[in-house]
Each structure stands twice: as C-alpha cells, then as structure tokens.
RNA sequence: GGGAUCGUAGCUCAGUCGGUAGAGCAACGGACUUUUAAUCCGUAGGUCCUGGGUUCGAGCCCCAGCGAUCCCA
C-alpha cells in the first residue's frame, strides 16, 4: 500500500470502502455476487459433529476431546500437553453464511459466520489458505456472505472452528451493519428495514421462525383431527362476520363496490351447508381501524367450523391448538409475559360472563338499572342504548383488562351475538365464549346459529345505540338463503394468530411478530 | 383526536449555564499465526429531523411541521 493510496482511502465512507473492495474482488477474478454453492452443510449440523474431532497421538491412538464444559476450566492446550504429543483431526466440512464478527490478527484471522441454524468460528491463516485466497480474504467485510471449505477442529482455547482451506466469495454487502451486539434499536427503522433487523438483531429471526412453526402446528393439529383447509374469498360484497370498519375497494369490470374481508365466518358456514363437515381457514383479514401494540390493519385469523359440535367442543379444540403450538416451539406450559407469567396448563379456567361481571364490578348483571347507573358513573353514554350494549361497555372496561387467564369467558348476552345459537333453556344467553389472556382477547367461539328465520330477524334488528360499524349484524340475504338449505348444528372458533404468537413468544407488541407491519409512508416514497 | 418522551457520525449514545460538535463500535492505515465484543498505535468521518423565530451567538430557548414510542380516548 503506497502512501498516496493510503491518503486516497482516508475519508472514504464505509460504503466507499466496500465498493473499493468489491472492485478488487472482481479484479481478482471472482464474482462479488457469487453463484450457486452446492453441498454445504448447515452450521447447526456441523456443530453437532463436534464429537468427531479427535486428538491423535503420535503412536496413532485416537482420543476423544474433553466436553465443552470441561474445556471451560481446562484449556485444550493444557489438556493436550498432558496427553502427549499429537494433533487434532476432524471431518472435512463446507459451510456458508454471513460474516458477523471478525478478529484480524495480521496473518491470521478469526471470522464468525452465521446461517439460520447457528454460528461458527473460522480459523483463517495466510499460510493455510495460500497467497491467492488470502488476497480475496483481505476484501471481506462484516455482512458479506462467504462459503468455506475446511476441517472441523478446535483451537487452543477449545473453540470449535472450521480451519479454512479455502474461502469462496458469495455476496458483497454494501451497507455497513449496525453496531455489533447492540444492533438496531429504533423500532421504526427495525420495521422499515426488517432485513437488517432479521440479519443482525439477536433473536429476531428465531422469533419469526417460531411464528412459522406455530402456524404450521395449528394446521397440523386441525388436520390431525380431520379438518380441511379451504380458501375463501378475500374480496367481499358484504363485509360481514365481525364488527369492524372494512377497507373499501372497487372492481372495474363489474363496476362493483367491494370490501376486503373483515372475517372468514360466513363463507366457511356456507361450506358447512355444502357438506364440508370440518373446515378451517387460516388467512389474512383486514380492518380499517387504528394501529396499536395489539392492532395491525391486516392480521392473521384462524376460523374453524365443526359440524355436530358446539362451543364446548371448541374449548377442547382451542386447548389442543395452543398446547400443541407450545410443544412445537419447545416452550413450557408456563411462559414469561413481560414481568409476569402465563400458565397454559389445561384445562383453562371457565367462568360465565355474568359471574365475572358480578365479581369485578360488584354489580348484579341481571339488574339492568343498576348496570346503567354504574355505567354512567364510569362516564359511558347510556341514554337510548340497549342494556346489553351498556353492559358490554362496562365489561370491556372493568372486566377484560382484569382477566389474567387463560380463561374462557362463557355465555354472553344473546343480543350482542347475532350469529350465535341461544341456550335452549334461556334465549337471552348465547352459547359463546371468548378466551382471554392478560386482558387480550385471543379466541372467540360460538355454537353456530343455524336457524335461517332467526338469523334473518337478527340481521334485521339493529340494537339501539349501536353504530353500523360496531354491529356484527349486516343483512346478508345470500347467507340466510344458505342456512335455508340446512347447516348442521356446529361449533365455530376464531383464533387471532398474531396474538397467540405474541403470547407464546413473549412479544408485547404485535409489530414484533408481523414481519412488515403497516407504517406511515416515508417522505418522498 | 389529546398528553408525555424522543429525533446528534454508518450503528449505539453523551452533549453542563446559550459560547469552536464528543465517545464507543464500525471504517481507513500500521503491528501481531490460536483470537473470543481480541489488543495496541494512528487517521478520517456531522444537513445536530425540517422550516421559521429570539439572540452578538442556538444541538440547547420559543413557534410550526414531519416522524417515532408509550399512555389516554
């Protein structure tokens, strides 16, 4: 390196330095963007072969190395000295990954690479790899993707390492990585540049892999019980099945107003009329509402319908789905939740709506006048509103947040459940439950209403004081017609997949478990 | 929609009373063939979110805006 060159390199930005090295890589005859790289092993699998590393004495005796724990106290160098002269031998391996850490000792470098199964150290010596490869190695930066061929062994300190015979350049990274071991902290940047967050922030990739495992587990559990996954329409002409404001859109050729679906319910029930006895859909729904740590405008919903079941069978199914998911990610029944804990041991607690109302408000839920007085004391608007709507406001305010759970809240006031079958001995109570965990609604299930005449009547009856947006009752003639063709008595269940993932991965914000949450458009974009 | 807090180097953050813009990591140059966030010597790097205002002078004070986080509705 001449003096003049060194002056030129003064003041170059990290990116300029990387581009300079990129050109050097090209001039050395390598493609800085790499190519297919066959026969590499996953780093996790390579680490699992640590036992194949042996110490071979001069007389040819093969010795097993001390365990990792023993190496903590006795350096390998000392252990080997006690055993006598010899050398380490291990399997020849090929790995590929991102350079995440780099210790340069001149003619010797230690490079940590990482793939999505783990991290491993590379021992890279000038003498060992040869002059030509060494020149390429001088062009490596943190973040670059490389492949390596070498022997799996341990260093003097006992660190399992691949002793490089050859480095293959696979891809240059032009943007410098965030601070090592600190990563990105600004939540906005983490979400906008999720690729950086995933690549560099501790635990992020594992959390999203856990999400995938949970989703797979949910499907496996259901399929194991004979449920069939279907795909319903996401564009609806009536945004039914839930109380939420939809996203509006328009189909040009048919000149037709459409809505992005807010729920999966009504189409799945149509399928039950058609004889699809156990169906589910796990997919995206869209609600044109506020954004919060618990709300993203698009989120993943599971809905399941089981012919000849009821809401009690849905409780069992809910417990199975959650228990299996916990097992799948290798977690225990007792999970951390911030400073608190969640105990997912089954069966989950079951309490009625009225019981909980009484307990947390001290007000008799059957005494409409008392509930009304209590609600107005809490500052709720009570005039001209249906007693059950008022009760529901109070329930959300005073009871839901207080529920630690997991707890099935059962038997809701019928009037706020227009899609639910009533109890046979009490038409004022709907066979519905919601599952709450630390104040968060995770699941919602009914014994499904299959009486077309009652369904039609409930669609037509808007509760006093409830806005269209807050109401689940939106007239859907086609759905009523479907019911006229005979839907079996059935249990139906909805689970908020994002919230379930939050709970199982101890994520306090929905944005930590949605890869690309909705963000305000960036200026100039 | 309201309130609080925040926005400074590629990243993480300091910045006192309003008086020349700071550190660590990363980068660049150098030493080192068994390091563990390696170490050591040296160098460079800034639209202090944006726009106004007050002031002799603003990263700091005031106003407006943009964006974020949390809380409330």
XYZ file of C-alpha atoms (C1' of nucleotides) in Angstrom:
598
model
C 0.000 0.000 0.000
C 1.624 3.238 -1.107
C 1.490 6.451 0.880
C -0.541 8.036 -1.918
C -3.095 5.231 -1.875
C -3.444 5.412 1.830
C -4.189 9.128 1.571
C -6.871 8.451 -1.013
C -8.511 5.958 1.327
C -8.584 8.461 4.141
C -12.039 9.918 4.450
C -13.774 7.341 2.341
C -17.121 6.337 3.734
C -17.779 2.787 4.879
C -19.738 2.254 1.684
C -16.907 3.607 -0.481
C -14.500 1.260 1.238
C -16.829 -1.619 0.476
C -17.167 -0.599 -3.164
C -13.379 -0.371 -3.446
C -13.140 -3.939 -2.143
C -15.921 -5.055 -4.455
C -13.872 -3.872 -7.424
C -10.816 -5.610 -6.028
C -12.778 -8.855 -5.797
C -13.752 -8.504 -9.442
C -10.182 -7.757 -10.464
C -9.060 -10.890 -8.634
C -11.352 -12.824 -10.967
C -14.220 -13.511 -8.568
C -17.883 -12.627 -8.938
C -18.755 -10.340 -5.990
C -22.373 -11.500 -6.266
C -21.493 -15.168 -6.120
C -23.134 -18.178 -7.660
C -24.683 -21.494 -6.756
C -22.834 -23.125 -3.893
C -23.586 -26.838 -3.590
C -23.072 -29.370 -0.849
C -22.742 -27.037 2.069
C -23.821 -28.267 5.474
C -25.913 -26.223 7.873
C -23.828 -24.786 10.678
C -26.129 -26.356 13.252
C -25.412 -29.757 11.699
C -21.694 -29.046 11.611
C -21.701 -28.120 15.286
C -23.449 -31.404 16.018
C -20.383 -33.189 14.609
C -18.077 -31.795 17.291
C -17.688 -35.306 18.705
C -15.912 -36.389 15.548
C -12.987 -34.139 16.372
C -10.240 -36.346 17.833
C -6.778 -35.923 19.279
C -4.383 -38.331 17.576
C -1.238 -39.216 19.466
C 1.997 -39.896 17.586
C 1.519 -43.663 18.077
C -1.810 -43.381 16.283
C -4.060 -43.600 19.370
C -7.313 -41.663 18.903
C -8.551 -39.744 21.928
C -11.963 -38.107 22.455
C -11.707 -34.436 23.345
C -12.914 -33.083 26.671
C -16.512 -31.886 26.728
C -17.392 -28.226 26.243
C -17.962 -27.937 29.997
C -14.579 -29.412 30.808
C -12.963 -27.070 28.293
C -14.371 -24.149 30.269
C -11.994 -24.979 33.109
C -9.098 -26.722 31.341
C -7.775 -25.108 28.163
C -7.388 -27.587 25.336
C -3.723 -26.697 25.012
C -3.060 -27.824 28.588
C -5.154 -30.991 28.167
C -3.217 -31.935 25.035
C 0.114 -31.315 26.733
C -0.860 -33.769 29.471
C -1.837 -36.427 26.929
C 1.415 -36.145 24.993
C 2.376 -35.040 21.504
C -0.231 -35.353 18.817
C -2.568 -33.440 16.566
C -6.239 -32.643 16.198
C -8.185 -34.222 13.415
C -11.777 -33.757 12.371
C -14.188 -34.044 9.467
C -13.838 -32.016 6.300
C -16.812 -29.641 6.055
C -18.287 -26.986 3.801
C -20.366 -24.148 5.225
C -21.819 -20.862 4.033
C -23.042 -17.836 5.892
C -22.833 -14.180 6.750
C -19.731 -12.704 8.366
C -20.976 -11.440 11.721
C -17.727 -10.910 13.610
C -14.126 -10.550 12.639
C -10.899 -10.625 14.605
C -7.876 -9.756 12.498
C -4.514 -10.844 13.844
C -2.490 -9.961 10.779
C -1.520 -13.145 9.031
C -4.297 -14.916 10.915
C -7.960 -14.030 11.083
C -10.848 -15.344 13.107
C -14.129 -14.901 11.295
C -17.513 -15.812 12.768
C -20.084 -16.755 10.178
C -23.755 -17.372 10.764
C -26.503 -19.154 8.882
C -30.058 -19.619 10.118
C -29.107 -22.615 12.194
C -26.202 -21.120 14.092
C -22.826 -19.504 14.248
C -19.337 -20.901 13.916
C -15.811 -19.539 14.011
C -13.490 -19.822 11.040
C -9.759 -20.051 11.579
C -8.191 -18.432 8.544
C -4.401 -18.356 8.216
C -2.400 -16.825 5.378
C -0.130 -19.846 5.141
C -3.033 -22.297 5.295
C -5.205 -20.804 2.545
C -2.404 -19.691 0.225
C -1.450 -16.306 -1.199
C -4.190 -16.107 -3.822
C -7.059 -16.850 -1.491
C -5.500 -14.566 1.145
C -5.800 -11.609 -1.220
C -9.520 -12.316 -1.554
C -9.820 -12.575 2.230
C -8.454 -9.025 2.532
C -11.611 -7.887 0.707
C -14.037 -9.291 3.297
C -16.296 -7.023 5.314
C -18.792 -7.629 8.089
C -22.040 -8.697 6.489
C -20.515 -10.347 3.430
C -21.707 -13.833 2.543
C -18.980 -16.403 2.098
C -18.530 -20.123 1.726
C -15.770 -22.106 3.316
C -14.074 -25.472 2.938
C -12.028 -26.727 5.814
C -11.507 -29.166 8.633
C -13.657 -29.037 11.739
C -11.356 -28.831 14.742
C -10.840 -26.894 17.920
C -8.481 -24.019 18.626
C -6.078 -23.986 21.546
C -8.742 -22.422 23.700
C -11.172 -25.169 22.733
C -13.431 -23.154 20.418
C -14.986 -25.368 17.755
C -13.806 -23.887 14.458
C -13.549 -24.594 10.798
C -9.881 -24.356 9.820
C -10.122 -22.853 6.371
C -8.538 -24.450 3.331
C -10.417 -22.128 1.037
C -12.812 -19.193 1.198
C -15.392 -18.741 -1.569
C -16.794 -15.275 -2.068
C -20.596 -15.400 -2.332
C -22.071 -11.893 -1.944
C -20.852 -8.401 -1.079
C -22.775 -6.247 1.379
C -22.571 -2.547 0.560
C -24.363 -1.113 3.589
C -22.422 -1.397 6.846
C -24.149 -3.377 9.591
C -25.493 -1.800 12.787
C -23.391 -1.729 15.946
C -22.276 -5.199 16.915
C -24.143 -6.781 19.838
C -26.395 -3.745 20.038
C -27.994 -3.861 16.625
C -30.782 -1.544 15.582
C -32.789 -0.105 18.455
C -35.097 2.398 16.767
C -38.339 0.446 16.381
C -39.278 2.359 13.269
C -36.053 1.520 11.479
C -36.285 -2.077 12.643
C -39.671 -2.375 10.962
C -38.817 -0.435 7.841
C -35.563 -2.329 7.378
C -36.766 -5.677 8.637
C -33.994 -7.383 6.659
C -31.411 -5.621 8.814
C -33.369 -6.392 11.968
C -33.567 -10.068 10.992
C -29.955 -10.318 9.964
C -28.392 -8.521 12.913
C -30.678 -8.248 15.930
C -30.447 -11.049 18.436
C -33.403 -13.419 18.491
C -35.444 -11.728 15.763
C -35.027 -14.483 13.188
C -35.798 -17.134 15.782
C -38.941 -15.297 16.803
C -40.241 -15.219 13.249
C -39.232 -18.832 12.719
C -41.240 -19.617 15.858
C -44.178 -17.837 14.291
C -43.909 -20.110 11.258
C -43.672 -23.159 13.498
C -46.746 -22.077 15.446
C -48.755 -21.552 12.265
C -47.673 -24.951 10.978
C -48.545 -26.534 14.307
C -52.039 -25.019 14.226
C -52.611 -26.509 10.780
C -51.177 -29.855 11.864
C -53.409 -30.038 14.928
C -56.512 -29.297 12.890
C -55.616 -31.568 10.031
C -54.848 -34.270 12.580
C -58.436 -34.003 13.736
C -59.840 -34.277 10.244
C -60.293 -30.590 9.459
C -59.744 -29.455 5.880
C -58.163 -26.129 4.994
C -60.021 -24.076 2.421
C -59.507 -20.697 0.762
C -62.421 -18.297 0.872
C -62.709 -15.027 -0.974
C -60.888 -12.023 0.424
C -62.984 -9.563 -1.585
C -66.468 -9.417 -0.145
C -69.540 -7.585 -1.349
C -70.783 -7.526 2.243
C -68.180 -7.140 4.984
C -69.814 -9.467 7.457
C -68.906 -11.863 10.223
C -67.472 -9.314 12.618
C -67.935 -5.789 13.873
C -65.282 -3.693 12.147
C -64.831 -0.997 9.563
C -63.680 -2.529 6.266
C -61.278 -1.326 3.601
C -63.255 -0.332 0.530
C -62.273 -1.181 -2.973
C -63.852 -1.377 -6.398
C -63.988 -3.863 -9.219
C -63.828 -2.014 -12.503
C -65.136 -4.579 -14.976
C -68.209 -5.316 -12.855
C -68.380 -1.725 -11.610
C -68.962 -3.085 -8.161
C -68.118 -1.845 -4.695
C -66.156 -4.413 -2.728
C -64.683 -4.735 0.729
C -61.605 -6.508 1.965
C -62.852 -9.209 4.284
C -63.019 -8.479 8.000
C -63.744 -12.098 8.954
C -63.866 -15.570 7.472
C -67.042 -16.742 9.130
C -69.884 -16.506 6.651
C -68.205 -18.289 3.769
C -66.968 -21.123 5.952
C -70.520 -21.635 7.183
C -71.749 -21.760 3.603
C -69.313 -24.621 3.104
C -70.837 -26.473 6.023
C -74.197 -26.223 4.309
C -72.461 -27.850 1.371
C -71.454 -30.799 3.499
C -67.875 -29.845 4.246
C -68.149 -31.004 7.803
C -64.830 -29.886 9.264
C -63.310 -26.843 7.624
C -60.907 -24.118 8.550
C -59.191 -21.175 7.011
C -56.054 -19.527 8.297
C -55.582 -16.289 6.475
C -55.386 -12.564 6.416
C -58.262 -10.284 7.353
C -58.321 -6.506 7.077
C -59.815 -3.977 9.401
C -59.672 -0.279 8.649
C -59.054 0.760 12.210
C -56.403 2.181 14.485
C -52.902 0.869 14.963
C -51.728 -0.110 18.433
C -49.425 -2.620 20.125
C -52.320 -5.082 19.776
C -53.705 -4.000 16.400
C -52.396 -4.066 12.849
C -54.814 -3.271 9.998
C -54.103 -6.632 8.408
C -53.691 -9.634 10.608
C -53.971 -13.390 10.532
C -57.080 -15.111 11.670
C -57.951 -18.735 12.095
C -61.554 -19.795 11.854
C -62.653 -23.389 12.328
C -66.089 -24.957 11.940
C -67.062 -28.393 13.106
C -70.385 -29.947 12.156
C -72.275 -31.523 15.035
C -70.100 -29.759 17.573
C -70.834 -26.838 19.849
C -68.902 -24.182 21.741
C -67.805 -26.698 24.345
C -66.109 -28.799 21.690
C -64.435 -25.593 20.537
C -62.948 -25.098 24.006
C -61.305 -28.511 23.815
C -60.041 -27.708 20.344
C -58.667 -24.339 21.476
C -56.745 -26.020 24.264
C -55.357 -28.599 21.857
C -54.286 -25.985 19.311
C -52.474 -23.914 21.939
C -50.901 -26.838 23.782
C -49.558 -28.313 20.554
C -48.169 -24.943 19.462
C -46.318 -24.564 22.760
C -44.835 -28.022 22.335
C -43.802 -27.265 18.768
C -41.634 -24.307 19.730
C -40.126 -26.265 22.591
C -41.592 -23.990 25.243
C -43.042 -24.952 28.594
C -46.636 -24.578 29.790
C -45.515 -21.697 31.953
C -44.353 -18.873 29.756
C -42.942 -15.471 30.607
C -45.063 -12.448 29.724
C -43.035 -9.342 30.403
C -42.602 -9.212 34.162
C -45.460 -11.667 34.526
C -46.185 -15.248 33.583
C -48.815 -17.204 31.737
C -49.706 -20.727 32.781
C -51.129 -22.596 29.821
C -51.823 -25.801 31.738
C -55.099 -27.316 30.594
C -57.955 -27.221 31.195
C -58.158 -23.441 31.146
C -60.384 -21.783 33.687
C -64.040 -21.354 32.619
C -66.310 -18.665 34.061
C -69.533 -17.154 32.841
C -69.835 -13.587 31.648
C -72.276 -12.756 34.402
C -70.149 -14.336 37.136
C -67.145 -12.263 36.086
C -69.242 -9.155 35.713
C -70.510 -9.531 39.271
C -67.037 -10.285 40.605
C -65.210 -7.360 39.021
C -67.907 -4.684 39.290
C -69.888 -5.767 42.333
C -72.993 -5.008 40.303
C -75.720 -7.569 39.638
C -75.568 -8.173 35.878
C -79.267 -9.049 35.789
C -80.217 -5.684 37.267
C -80.293 -3.505 34.146
C -80.999 -0.331 36.088
C -78.036 -0.900 38.407
C -75.766 -1.649 35.456
C -76.941 1.521 33.736
C -76.226 3.621 36.829
C -72.815 2.034 37.220
C -72.011 2.643 33.538
C -72.945 6.280 33.681
C -70.763 6.649 36.786
C -67.911 5.304 34.646
C -68.699 8.013 32.142
C -70.388 5.889 29.491
C -73.137 7.289 27.353
C -76.197 5.295 28.426
C -79.250 7.075 27.062
C -81.029 5.323 24.221
C -78.677 2.386 24.289
C -79.629 -1.261 24.640
C -78.973 -2.605 28.177
C -76.702 -5.341 26.829
C -74.661 -2.805 24.875
C -74.181 -0.820 28.059
C -73.274 -3.986 29.934
C -70.792 -4.848 27.231
C -69.127 -1.428 27.514
C -68.708 -1.958 31.244
C -67.436 -5.491 30.712
C -64.739 -4.310 28.310
C -63.700 -1.523 30.649
C -63.764 -3.236 34.033
C -63.519 -6.963 33.427
C -61.433 -7.708 30.341
C -58.301 -5.884 31.492
C -58.515 -7.612 34.860
C -58.540 -11.108 33.351
C -55.185 -12.834 33.693
C -56.240 -16.173 32.300
C -56.044 -18.121 30.237
C -59.753 -18.049 30.912
C -62.774 -18.947 28.826
C -65.446 -16.331 29.384
C -68.703 -18.093 28.526
C -72.361 -17.377 27.925
C -72.604 -13.877 26.514
C -75.725 -11.736 26.392
C -77.575 -13.014 23.335
C -78.405 -9.616 21.918
C -74.761 -8.769 21.183
C -74.230 -12.147 19.451
C -76.278 -12.142 16.240
C -74.514 -15.180 14.753
C -74.726 -17.406 17.804
C -77.204 -20.053 18.895
C -79.089 -19.272 22.070
C -79.141 -21.583 25.037
C -82.071 -23.942 24.658
C -83.297 -23.119 28.162
C -82.578 -19.399 28.024
C -82.961 -17.356 24.822
C -81.234 -14.364 26.459
C -77.916 -16.165 26.691
C -75.742 -17.049 23.692
C -73.530 -20.115 23.592
C -70.373 -18.159 23.052
C -67.002 -17.944 24.689
C -64.012 -15.699 24.376
C -60.563 -16.719 25.573
C -58.670 -14.007 27.417
C -55.016 -13.954 28.415
C -53.657 -10.918 30.258
C -56.539 -8.778 29.085
C -56.073 -9.764 25.470
C -58.817 -11.475 23.502
C -57.224 -14.457 21.807
C -60.155 -16.595 20.724
C -63.867 -16.253 20.148
C -66.234 -19.163 19.572
C -69.915 -19.965 19.214
C -72.360 -22.701 18.949
C -73.351 -21.546 15.492
C -76.782 -20.186 14.807
C -78.277 -22.321 12.020
C -81.912 -21.183 12.147
C -82.406 -19.133 8.947
C -85.510 -17.344 10.194
C -83.886 -16.274 13.438
C -80.731 -15.314 11.558
C -82.722 -13.127 9.207
C -84.512 -11.499 12.116
C -81.219 -10.818 13.934
C -79.705 -9.298 10.807
C -82.701 -7.007 10.542
C -82.666 -5.964 14.169
C -80.102 -3.330 14.894
C -79.501 -2.805 18.543
C -80.400 0.624 19.820
C -77.388 2.856 20.208
C -75.049 0.650 18.224
C -73.488 2.048 15.081
C -73.328 0.027 11.883
C -69.591 -0.263 12.316
C -69.929 -1.719 15.801
C -72.545 -4.191 14.728
C -71.990 -7.712 13.531
C -75.499 -7.762 12.154
C -75.272 -6.875 8.485
C -78.040 -8.233 6.305
C -76.691 -10.901 4.040
C -79.535 -12.454 2.089
C -77.344 -14.985 0.380
C -76.112 -16.241 3.733
C -79.648 -16.578 5.037
C -80.541 -18.490 1.886
C -77.611 -20.785 2.548
C -78.949 -21.513 6.021
C -82.312 -22.358 4.474
C -80.515 -25.238 2.791
C -79.581 -26.784 6.092
C -76.412 -26.054 8.036
C -75.739 -28.762 10.604
C -75.572 -27.759 14.234
C -71.981 -26.802 14.672
C -69.275 -25.271 16.766
C -67.175 -22.463 15.324
C -63.946 -20.968 16.581
C -61.805 -17.963 15.721
C -58.268 -17.512 16.977
C -56.194 -14.379 16.499
C -52.986 -15.922 15.281
C -50.893 -12.797 15.815
C -51.985 -12.509 19.414
C -51.352 -16.186 20.013
C -47.853 -15.756 18.605
C -47.341 -12.678 20.804
C -48.263 -14.662 23.907
C -46.125 -17.670 23.039
C -43.053 -15.614 22.123
C -43.341 -13.030 24.910
C -43.755 -10.193 22.434
C -45.537 -7.195 23.883
C -46.152 -5.593 20.508
C -47.917 -7.086 17.502
C -45.296 -5.336 15.385
C -42.649 -7.629 16.778
C -44.337 -10.669 15.273
C -45.573 -9.222 11.971
C -42.711 -9.114 9.506
C -43.880 -5.998 7.704
C -46.381 -4.093 9.832
C -48.206 -1.179 8.266
C -46.171 2.023 8.567
C -46.783 5.545 7.501
C -45.407 6.172 4.044
C -41.904 7.569 4.171
C -41.458 11.100 2.915
C -40.618 11.042 -0.769
C -41.875 7.480 -1.176
C -58.005 13.097 18.320
C -55.264 14.569 23.325
C -50.834 14.158 26.537
C -45.733 12.698 27.666
C -40.992 11.434 25.766
C -37.698 11.231 21.764
C -35.071 12.560 16.705
C -26.927 14.473 17.029
C -21.303 10.404 12.711
C -22.822 4.024 9.163
C -24.721 1.966 14.370
C -25.338 2.830 19.881
C -25.369 7.118 22.613
C -23.192 11.736 25.501
C -23.501 16.966 24.868
C -23.170 21.079 31.574
C -25.436 27.808 32.113
C -26.889 29.506 25.063
C -20.183 30.331 23.554
C -15.089 26.019 18.351
C -19.536 19.049 17.765
C -17.916 14.358 21.608
C -17.220 8.918 22.926
C -17.607 3.604 21.926
C -18.308 0.343 17.918
C -17.917 0.138 12.530
C -14.474 2.314 8.570
C -9.286 3.596 6.882
C -3.504 2.999 7.686
C 0.047 0.181 10.751
C 1.846 -4.229 14.435
C 0.608 -9.244 15.697
C -0.346 -17.273 13.150
C -4.755 -19.757 18.400
C -8.379 -14.839 18.945
C -13.422 -14.785 21.788
C -17.411 -7.866 21.648
C -9.138 -9.703 20.630
C -5.440 -5.995 21.885
C -2.145 -1.813 20.775
C -0.660 2.848 17.770
C -2.507 6.345 14.271
C -6.320 8.688 10.671
C -10.750 10.226 8.769
C -15.918 10.804 9.346
C -21.558 15.775 11.031
C -27.950 18.885 6.549
C -27.381 18.179 15.246
C -35.287 15.650 11.695
C -37.377 20.143 8.630
C -38.813 25.341 8.438
C -39.288 29.797 10.953
C -38.215 32.977 15.397
C -35.440 35.098 19.783
C -30.144 36.283 20.417
C -23.852 39.323 19.195
C -24.121 33.911 19.153
C -28.811 28.153 19.087
C -27.690 20.899 19.093
C -29.586 23.532 23.603
C -34.693 28.602 24.286
C -39.709 29.724 21.519
C -43.338 28.530 17.412
C -44.964 25.379 13.464
C -44.410 20.938 10.864
C -42.683 15.745 9.904
C -41.677 11.026 12.031
C -41.337 7.537 16.165
C -42.506 5.267 21.068
C -45.696 4.952 25.200
C -50.212 6.370 27.696
C -55.252 8.085 27.207
C -59.820 8.496 24.011
